[in-house]
mmCIF file of C-alpha atoms in Angstrom:
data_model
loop_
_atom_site.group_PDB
_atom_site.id
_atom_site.type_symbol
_atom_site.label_atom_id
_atom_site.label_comp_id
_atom_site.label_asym_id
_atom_site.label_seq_id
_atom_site.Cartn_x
_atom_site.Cartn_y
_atom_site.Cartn_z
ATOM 1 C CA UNK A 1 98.132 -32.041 -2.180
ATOM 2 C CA UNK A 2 94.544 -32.871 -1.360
ATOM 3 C CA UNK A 3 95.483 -33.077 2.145
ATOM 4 C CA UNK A 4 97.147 -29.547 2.315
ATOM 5 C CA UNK A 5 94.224 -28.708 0.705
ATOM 6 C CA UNK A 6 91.921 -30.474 2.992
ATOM 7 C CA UNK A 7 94.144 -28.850 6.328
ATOM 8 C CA UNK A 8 94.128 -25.114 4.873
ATOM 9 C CA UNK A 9 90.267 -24.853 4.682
ATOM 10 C CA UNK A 10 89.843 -26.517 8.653
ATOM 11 C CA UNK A 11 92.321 -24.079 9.549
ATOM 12 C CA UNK A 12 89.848 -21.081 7.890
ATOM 13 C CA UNK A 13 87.214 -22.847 9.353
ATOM 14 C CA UNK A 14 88.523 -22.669 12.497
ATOM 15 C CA UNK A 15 89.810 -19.612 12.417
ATOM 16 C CA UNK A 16 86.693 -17.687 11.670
ATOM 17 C CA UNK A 17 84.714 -19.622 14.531
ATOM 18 C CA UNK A 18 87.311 -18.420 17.138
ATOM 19 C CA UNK A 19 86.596 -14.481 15.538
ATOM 20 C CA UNK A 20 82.811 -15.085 16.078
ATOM 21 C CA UNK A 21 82.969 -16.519 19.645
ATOM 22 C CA UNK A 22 85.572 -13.122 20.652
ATOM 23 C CA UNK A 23 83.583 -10.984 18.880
ATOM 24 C CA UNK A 24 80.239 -12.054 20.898
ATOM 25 C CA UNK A 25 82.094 -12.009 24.169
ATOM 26 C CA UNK A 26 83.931 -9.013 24.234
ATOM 27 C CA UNK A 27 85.569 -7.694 27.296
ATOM 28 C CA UNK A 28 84.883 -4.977 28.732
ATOM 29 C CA UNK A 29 86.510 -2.770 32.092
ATOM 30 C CA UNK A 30 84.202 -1.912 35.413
ATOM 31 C CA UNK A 31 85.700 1.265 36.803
ATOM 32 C CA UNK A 32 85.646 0.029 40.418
ATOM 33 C CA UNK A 33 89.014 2.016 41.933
ATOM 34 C CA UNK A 34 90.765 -0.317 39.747
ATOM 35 C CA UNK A 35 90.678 -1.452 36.553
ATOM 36 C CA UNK A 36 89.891 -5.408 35.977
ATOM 37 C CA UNK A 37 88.161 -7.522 33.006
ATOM 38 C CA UNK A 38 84.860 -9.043 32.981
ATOM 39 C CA UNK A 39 82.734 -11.141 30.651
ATOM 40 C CA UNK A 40 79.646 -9.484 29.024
ATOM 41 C CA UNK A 41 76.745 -12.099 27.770
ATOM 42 C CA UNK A 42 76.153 -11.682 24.055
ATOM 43 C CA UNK A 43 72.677 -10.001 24.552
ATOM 44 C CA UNK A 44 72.066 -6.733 23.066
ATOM 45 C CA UNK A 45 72.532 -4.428 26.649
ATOM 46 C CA UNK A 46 74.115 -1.330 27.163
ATOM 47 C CA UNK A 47 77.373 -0.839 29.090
ATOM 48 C CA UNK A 48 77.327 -0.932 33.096
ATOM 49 C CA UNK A 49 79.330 1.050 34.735
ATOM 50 C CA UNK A 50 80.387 1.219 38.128
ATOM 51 C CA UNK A 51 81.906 4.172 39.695
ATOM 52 C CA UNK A 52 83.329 4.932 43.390
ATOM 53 C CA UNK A 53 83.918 8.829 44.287
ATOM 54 C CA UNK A 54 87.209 9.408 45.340
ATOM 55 C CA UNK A 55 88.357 8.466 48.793
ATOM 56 C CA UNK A 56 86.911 10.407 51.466
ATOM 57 C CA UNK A 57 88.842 11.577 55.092
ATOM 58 C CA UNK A 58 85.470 11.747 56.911
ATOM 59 C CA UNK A 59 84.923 8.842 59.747
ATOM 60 C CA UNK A 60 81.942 7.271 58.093
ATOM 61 C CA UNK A 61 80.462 7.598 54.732
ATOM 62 C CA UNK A 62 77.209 6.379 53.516
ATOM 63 C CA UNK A 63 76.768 5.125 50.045
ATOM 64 C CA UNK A 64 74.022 5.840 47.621
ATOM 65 C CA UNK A 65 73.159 4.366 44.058
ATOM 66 C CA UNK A 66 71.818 6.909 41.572
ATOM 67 C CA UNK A 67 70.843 5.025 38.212
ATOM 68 C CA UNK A 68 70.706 7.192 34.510
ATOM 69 C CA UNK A 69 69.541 5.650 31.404
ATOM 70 C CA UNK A 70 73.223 4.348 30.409
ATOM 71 C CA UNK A 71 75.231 3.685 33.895
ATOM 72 C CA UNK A 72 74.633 2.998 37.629
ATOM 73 C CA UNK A 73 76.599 5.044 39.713
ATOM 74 C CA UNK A 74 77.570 4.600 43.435
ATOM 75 C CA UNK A 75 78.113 7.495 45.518
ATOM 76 C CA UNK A 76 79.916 8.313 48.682
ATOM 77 C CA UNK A 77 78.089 10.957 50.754
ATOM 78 C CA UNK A 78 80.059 12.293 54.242
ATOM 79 C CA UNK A 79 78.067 11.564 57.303
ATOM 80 C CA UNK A 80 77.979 15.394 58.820
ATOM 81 C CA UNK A 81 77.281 16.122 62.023
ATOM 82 C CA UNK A 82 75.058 19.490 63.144
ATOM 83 C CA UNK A 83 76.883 20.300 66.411
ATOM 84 C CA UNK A 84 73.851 22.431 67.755
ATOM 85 C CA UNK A 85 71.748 19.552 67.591
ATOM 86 C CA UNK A 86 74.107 17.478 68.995
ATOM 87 C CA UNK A 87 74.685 19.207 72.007
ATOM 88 C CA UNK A 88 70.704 19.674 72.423
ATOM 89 C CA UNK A 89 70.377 16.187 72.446
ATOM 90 C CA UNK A 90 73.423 15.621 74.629
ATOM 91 C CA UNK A 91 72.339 17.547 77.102
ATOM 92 C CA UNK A 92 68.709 16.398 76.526
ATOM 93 C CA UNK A 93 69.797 12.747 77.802
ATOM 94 C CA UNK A 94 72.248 13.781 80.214
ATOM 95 C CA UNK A 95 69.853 15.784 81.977
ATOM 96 C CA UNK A 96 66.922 13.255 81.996
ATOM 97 C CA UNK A 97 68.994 10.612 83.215
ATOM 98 C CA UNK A 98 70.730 12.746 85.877
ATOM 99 C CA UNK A 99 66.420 13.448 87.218
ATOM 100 C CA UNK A 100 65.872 10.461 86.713
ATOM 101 C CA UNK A 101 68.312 9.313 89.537
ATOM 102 C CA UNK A 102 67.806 11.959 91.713
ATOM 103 C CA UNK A 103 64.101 12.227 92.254
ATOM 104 C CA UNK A 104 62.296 10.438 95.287
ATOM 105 C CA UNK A 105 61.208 6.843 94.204
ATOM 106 C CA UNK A 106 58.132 6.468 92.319
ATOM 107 C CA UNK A 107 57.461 10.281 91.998
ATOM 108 C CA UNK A 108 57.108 10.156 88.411
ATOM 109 C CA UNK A 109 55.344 6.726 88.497
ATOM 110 C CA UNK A 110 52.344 8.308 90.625
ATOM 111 C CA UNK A 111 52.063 10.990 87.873
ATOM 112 C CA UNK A 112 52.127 8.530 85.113
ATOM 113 C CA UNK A 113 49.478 6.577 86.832
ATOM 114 C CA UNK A 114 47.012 9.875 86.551
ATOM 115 C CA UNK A 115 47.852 10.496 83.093
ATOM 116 C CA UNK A 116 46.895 6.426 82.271
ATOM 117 C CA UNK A 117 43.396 7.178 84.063
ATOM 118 C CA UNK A 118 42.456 10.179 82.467
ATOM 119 C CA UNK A 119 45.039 11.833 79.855
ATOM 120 C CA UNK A 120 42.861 15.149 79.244
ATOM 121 C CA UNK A 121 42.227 15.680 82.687
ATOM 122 C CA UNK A 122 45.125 13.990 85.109
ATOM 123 C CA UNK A 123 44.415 16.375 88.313
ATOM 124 C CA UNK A 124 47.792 18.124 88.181
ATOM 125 C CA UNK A 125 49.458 20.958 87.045
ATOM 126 C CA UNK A 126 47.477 22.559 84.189
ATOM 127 C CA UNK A 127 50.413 23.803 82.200
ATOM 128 C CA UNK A 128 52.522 20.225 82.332
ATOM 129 C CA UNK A 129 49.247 19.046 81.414
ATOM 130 C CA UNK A 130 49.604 21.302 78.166
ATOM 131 C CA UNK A 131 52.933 20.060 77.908
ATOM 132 C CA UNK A 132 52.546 16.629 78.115
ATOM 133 C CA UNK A 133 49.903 16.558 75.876
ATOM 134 C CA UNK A 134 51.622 18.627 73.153
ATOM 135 C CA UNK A 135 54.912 16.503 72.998
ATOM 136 C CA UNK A 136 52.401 13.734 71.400
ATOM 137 C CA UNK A 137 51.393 16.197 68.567
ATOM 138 C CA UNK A 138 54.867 18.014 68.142
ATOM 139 C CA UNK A 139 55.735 15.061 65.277
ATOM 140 C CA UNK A 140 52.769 16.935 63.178
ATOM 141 C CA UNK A 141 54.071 20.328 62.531
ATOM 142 C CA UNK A 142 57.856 18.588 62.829
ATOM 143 C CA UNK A 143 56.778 16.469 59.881
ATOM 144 C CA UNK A 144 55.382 19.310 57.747
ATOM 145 C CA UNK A 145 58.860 21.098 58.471
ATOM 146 C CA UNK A 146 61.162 18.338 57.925
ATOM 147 C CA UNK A 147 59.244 16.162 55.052
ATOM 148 C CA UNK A 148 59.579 18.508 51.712
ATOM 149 C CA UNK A 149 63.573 18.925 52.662
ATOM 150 C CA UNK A 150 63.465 15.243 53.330
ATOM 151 C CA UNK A 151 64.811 14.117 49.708
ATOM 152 C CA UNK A 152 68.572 12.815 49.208
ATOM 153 C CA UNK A 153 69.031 12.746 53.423
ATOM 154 C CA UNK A 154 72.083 10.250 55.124
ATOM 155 C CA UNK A 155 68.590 8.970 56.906
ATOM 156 C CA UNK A 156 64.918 8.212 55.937
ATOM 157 C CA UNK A 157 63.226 11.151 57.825
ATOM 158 C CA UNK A 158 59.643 8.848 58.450
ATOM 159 C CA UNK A 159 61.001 6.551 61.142
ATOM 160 C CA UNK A 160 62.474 9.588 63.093
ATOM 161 C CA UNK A 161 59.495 11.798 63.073
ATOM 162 C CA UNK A 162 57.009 8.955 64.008
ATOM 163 C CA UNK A 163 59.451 8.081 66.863
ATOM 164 C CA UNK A 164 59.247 11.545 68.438
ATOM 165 C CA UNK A 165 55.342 10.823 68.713
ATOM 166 C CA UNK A 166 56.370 8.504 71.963
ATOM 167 C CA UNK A 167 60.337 10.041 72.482
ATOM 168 C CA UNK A 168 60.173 13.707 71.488
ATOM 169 C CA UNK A 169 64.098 14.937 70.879
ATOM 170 C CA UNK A 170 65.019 11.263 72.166
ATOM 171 C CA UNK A 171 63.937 9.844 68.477
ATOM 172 C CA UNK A 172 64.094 12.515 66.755
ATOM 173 C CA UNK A 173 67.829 14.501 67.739
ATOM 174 C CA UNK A 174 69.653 11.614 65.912
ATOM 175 C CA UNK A 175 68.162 12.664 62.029
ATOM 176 C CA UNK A 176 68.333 16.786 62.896
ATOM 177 C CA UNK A 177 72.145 16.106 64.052
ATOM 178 C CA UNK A 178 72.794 14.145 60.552
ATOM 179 C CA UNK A 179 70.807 15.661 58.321
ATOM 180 C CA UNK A 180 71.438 18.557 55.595
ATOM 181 C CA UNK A 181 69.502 21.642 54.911
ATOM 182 C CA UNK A 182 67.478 21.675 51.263
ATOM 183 C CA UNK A 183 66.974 24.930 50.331
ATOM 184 C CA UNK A 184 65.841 23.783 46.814
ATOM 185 C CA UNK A 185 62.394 21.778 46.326
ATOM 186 C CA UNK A 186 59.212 21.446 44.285
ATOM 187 C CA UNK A 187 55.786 19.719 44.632
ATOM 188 C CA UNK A 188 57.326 17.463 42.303
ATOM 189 C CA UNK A 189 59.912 16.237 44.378
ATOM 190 C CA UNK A 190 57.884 15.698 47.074
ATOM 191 C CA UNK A 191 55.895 12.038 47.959
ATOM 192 C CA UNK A 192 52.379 11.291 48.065
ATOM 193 C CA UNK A 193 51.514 12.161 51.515
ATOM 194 C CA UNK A 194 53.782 15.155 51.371
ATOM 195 C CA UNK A 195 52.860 16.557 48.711
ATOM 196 C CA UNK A 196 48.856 15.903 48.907
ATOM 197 C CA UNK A 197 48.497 15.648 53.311
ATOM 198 C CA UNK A 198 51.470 17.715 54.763
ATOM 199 C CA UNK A 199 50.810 20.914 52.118
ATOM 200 C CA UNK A 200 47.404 20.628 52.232
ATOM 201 C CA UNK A 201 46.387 23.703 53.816
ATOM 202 C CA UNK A 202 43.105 21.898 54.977
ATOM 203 C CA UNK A 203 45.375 19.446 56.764
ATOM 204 C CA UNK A 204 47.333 22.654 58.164
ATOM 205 C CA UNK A 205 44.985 24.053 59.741
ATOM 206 C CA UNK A 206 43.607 20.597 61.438
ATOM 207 C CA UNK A 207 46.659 20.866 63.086
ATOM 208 C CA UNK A 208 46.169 24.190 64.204
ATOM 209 C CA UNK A 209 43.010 23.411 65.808
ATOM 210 C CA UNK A 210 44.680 20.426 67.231
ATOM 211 C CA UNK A 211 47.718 21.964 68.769
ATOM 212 C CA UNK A 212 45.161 24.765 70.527
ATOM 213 C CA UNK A 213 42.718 22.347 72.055
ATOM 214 C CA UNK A 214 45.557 21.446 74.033
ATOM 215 C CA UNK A 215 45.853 24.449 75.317
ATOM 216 C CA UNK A 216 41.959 24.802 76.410
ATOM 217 C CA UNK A 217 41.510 20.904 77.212
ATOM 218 C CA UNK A 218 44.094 20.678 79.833
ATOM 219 C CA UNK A 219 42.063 23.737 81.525
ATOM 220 C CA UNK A 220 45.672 25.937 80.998
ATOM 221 C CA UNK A 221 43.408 29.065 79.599
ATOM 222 C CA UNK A 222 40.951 28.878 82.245
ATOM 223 C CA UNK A 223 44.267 28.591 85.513
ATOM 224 C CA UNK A 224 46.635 30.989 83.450
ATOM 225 C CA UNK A 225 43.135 34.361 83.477
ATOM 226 C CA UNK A 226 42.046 32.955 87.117
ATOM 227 C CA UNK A 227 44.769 32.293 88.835
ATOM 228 C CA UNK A 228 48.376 32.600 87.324
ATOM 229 C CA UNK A 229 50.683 33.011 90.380
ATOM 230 C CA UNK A 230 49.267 29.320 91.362
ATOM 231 C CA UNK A 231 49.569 27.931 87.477
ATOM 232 C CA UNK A 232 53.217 28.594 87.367
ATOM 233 C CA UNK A 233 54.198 27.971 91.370
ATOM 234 C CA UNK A 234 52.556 24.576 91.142
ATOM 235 C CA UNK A 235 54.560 23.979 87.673
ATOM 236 C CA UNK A 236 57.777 25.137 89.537
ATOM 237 C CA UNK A 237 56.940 22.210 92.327
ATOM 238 C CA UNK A 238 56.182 19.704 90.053
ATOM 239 C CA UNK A 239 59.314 20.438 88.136
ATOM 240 C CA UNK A 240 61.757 20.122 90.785
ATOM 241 C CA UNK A 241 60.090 17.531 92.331
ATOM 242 C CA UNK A 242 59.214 14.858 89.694
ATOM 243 C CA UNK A 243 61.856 13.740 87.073
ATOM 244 C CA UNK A 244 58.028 13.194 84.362
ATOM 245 C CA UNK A 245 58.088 17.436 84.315
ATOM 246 C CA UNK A 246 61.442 18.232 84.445
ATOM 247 C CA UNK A 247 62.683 16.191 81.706
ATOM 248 C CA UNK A 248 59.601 16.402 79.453
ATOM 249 C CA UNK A 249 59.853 20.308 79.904
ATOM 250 C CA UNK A 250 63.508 20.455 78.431
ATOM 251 C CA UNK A 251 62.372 18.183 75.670
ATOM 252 C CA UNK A 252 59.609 20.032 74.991
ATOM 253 C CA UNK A 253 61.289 23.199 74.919
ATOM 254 C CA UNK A 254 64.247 21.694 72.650
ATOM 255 C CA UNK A 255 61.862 20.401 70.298
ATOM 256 C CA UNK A 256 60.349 23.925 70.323
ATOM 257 C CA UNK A 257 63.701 25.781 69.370
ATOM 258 C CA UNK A 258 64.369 22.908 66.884
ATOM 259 C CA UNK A 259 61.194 23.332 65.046
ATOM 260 C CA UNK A 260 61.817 27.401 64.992
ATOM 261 C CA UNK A 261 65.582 26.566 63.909
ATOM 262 C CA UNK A 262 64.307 24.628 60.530
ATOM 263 C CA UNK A 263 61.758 27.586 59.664
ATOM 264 C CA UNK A 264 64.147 30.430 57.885
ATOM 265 C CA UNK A 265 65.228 26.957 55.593
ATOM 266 C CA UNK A 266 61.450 26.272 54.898
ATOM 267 C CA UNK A 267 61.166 29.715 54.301
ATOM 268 C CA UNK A 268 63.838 29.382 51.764
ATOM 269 C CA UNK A 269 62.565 26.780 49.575
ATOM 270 C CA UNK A 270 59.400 28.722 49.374
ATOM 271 C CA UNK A 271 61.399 31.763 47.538
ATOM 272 C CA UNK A 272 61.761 33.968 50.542
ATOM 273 C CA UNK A 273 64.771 35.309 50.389
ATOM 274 C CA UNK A 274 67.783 34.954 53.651
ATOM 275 C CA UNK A 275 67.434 38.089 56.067
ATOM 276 C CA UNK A 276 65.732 39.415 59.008
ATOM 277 C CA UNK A 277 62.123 38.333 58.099
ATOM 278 C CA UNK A 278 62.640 34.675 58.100
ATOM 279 C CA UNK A 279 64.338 34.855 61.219
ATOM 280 C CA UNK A 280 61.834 37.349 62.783
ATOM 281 C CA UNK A 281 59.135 34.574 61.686
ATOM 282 C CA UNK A 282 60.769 31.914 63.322
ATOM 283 C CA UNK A 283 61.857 33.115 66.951
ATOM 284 C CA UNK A 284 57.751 34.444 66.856
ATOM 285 C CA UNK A 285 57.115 30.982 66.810
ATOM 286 C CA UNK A 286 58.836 30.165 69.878
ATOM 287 C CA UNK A 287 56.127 32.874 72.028
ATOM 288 C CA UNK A 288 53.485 30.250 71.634
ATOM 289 C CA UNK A 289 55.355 26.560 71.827
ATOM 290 C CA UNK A 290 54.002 24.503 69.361
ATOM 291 C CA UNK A 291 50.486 26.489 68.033
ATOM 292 C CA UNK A 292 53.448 29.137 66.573
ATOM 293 C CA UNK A 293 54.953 26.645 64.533
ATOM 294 C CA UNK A 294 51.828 24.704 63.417
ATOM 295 C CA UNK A 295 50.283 28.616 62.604
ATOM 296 C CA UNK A 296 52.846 29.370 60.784
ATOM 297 C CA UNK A 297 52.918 25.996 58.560
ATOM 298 C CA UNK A 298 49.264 26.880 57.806
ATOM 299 C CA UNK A 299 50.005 30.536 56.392
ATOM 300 C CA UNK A 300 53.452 29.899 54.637
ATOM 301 C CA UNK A 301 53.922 29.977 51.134
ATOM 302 C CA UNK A 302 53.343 27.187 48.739
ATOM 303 C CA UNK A 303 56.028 25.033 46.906
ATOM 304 C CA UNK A 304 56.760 26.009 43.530
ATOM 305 C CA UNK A 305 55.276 23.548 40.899
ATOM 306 C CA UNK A 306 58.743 23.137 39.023
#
């Protein structure tokens, strides 16, 4: 009897050890397109999560993780593609490397070799000068267009708009034919050097005088009031005979009708309403390559604080 005795209570004993150990490792599903257990630790945590959208027909998706107080969840977003901008920077490339075959040998080289001796002043053609020298500062006023709608993009914006310092539409065509407009944003959403450089009006209008000088530094003002028939023959010339002009022309002229493209979207997240005046703005942009679009980053609204 002592011995039944003795068996029931290491039976309780037992029993209420193996409730304890369950109850501290409880099991628990992560939602991951299928259902399957896994161990939690006994540590005081809340649950975790996981959740995959559903599946998505589009060629290529990139995948995000967006964290709340309670859950991590993963999300799918479809890799669009901006067919304007992708035929822009098609043709872009197929034109510079069809010059770039088809010019005499070491035509572009000699012109290089002027610009390495003396960028301001090369000795040839005033208005590629102006050209030239503006596809270095066309990431500026491309940055202060691109940057506040920058947020929640398939691609960091940064490493695209610094690239166009050296490539122009070369760097640059691959995030404007992936990325999606934002026609919601506030100074709070915005980054450091967003929000306190790239809408600093101060800044904007640094620019501005930036972008102009290039105009007056490369002696373009000074040709275009004495002598304009020779200004735009000897750019003609140069053009068709060097594949440095031709090609840095189209991007510089692609880069131009980007930058007015993105403006009526700016415009948007300002609280300007769609219609004929944020389109009027932009293509006025496009009279003056690059000073229009830096002028008009300096006078447009302000982003809402909330």
């Amino acid at each position: 009897m002592k011995q039944l005795t003795f068996l029931l209570s290491a039976t309780a004993c037992l029993h209420s050890h193996v409730e304890g150990f369950a109850t501290s490792y409880q099991l628990q599903h992560v939602k991951t397109g299928f259902s399957r257990p896994s161990v939690r630790p006994p540590t005081p945590m809340k649950s975790l999560e996981l959740e995959s959208s559903t599946y998505n027909t589009q060629p290529l998706t990139i995948a995000k993780a967006k964290s709340t107080d309670n859950e991590v969840v993963i999300e799918e977003q479809p890799l669009t593609i901006n067919p304007p901008y992708l035929a822009a920077y098609a043709l872009f490339l197929s034109y510079a490397v069809f010059r770039s075959t088809t010019e005499p040998d070491g035509a572009s080289m000699e012109v290089l070799q002027k610009f390495f001796a003396d960028p301001l002043n090369p000795g040839v053609n005033e208005a590629f000068v102006t050209v030239f020298n503006l596809l270095g500062l066309y990431f500026l006023p491309m940055a202060m267009l691109l940057m506040p709608g920058a947020k929640n993009q398939k691609f960091p914006a940064t490493p695209f708009i610094l690239g166009s310092m050296l490539g122009g539409y070369g760097f640059l065509g691959p995030y404007c034919i992936t990325r999606t407009p934002r026609t919601t944003a506030n100074k709070s959403d915005l980054g450091w050097v967003t929000s306190n450089i790239l809408e600093n009006k101060l800044f904007n209008w640094g620019v501005v005088a930036l972008v102009a000088s290039a105009y007056v530094t490369s002696g373009f003002c000074n040709a275009l009031l004495s002598d304009a028939n020779g200004l735009l023959n000897g750019y003609v010339k140069l053009f068709s005979d060097t594949a440095i002009a031709s090609a840095s022309s189209m991007d510089f002229f692609i880069l131009t009708l980007a930058a007015a493209s993105f403006i009526p979207e700016d415009l948007e997240r300002r609280g300007v309403e769609k219609g004929v005046v944020p389109n009027v703005i932009a293509a006025s942009t496009v009279l003056v390559p690059g000073f229009g679009v830096a002028l008009y980053c300096a006078l447009r609204p302000a982003l809402g604080d909330e």
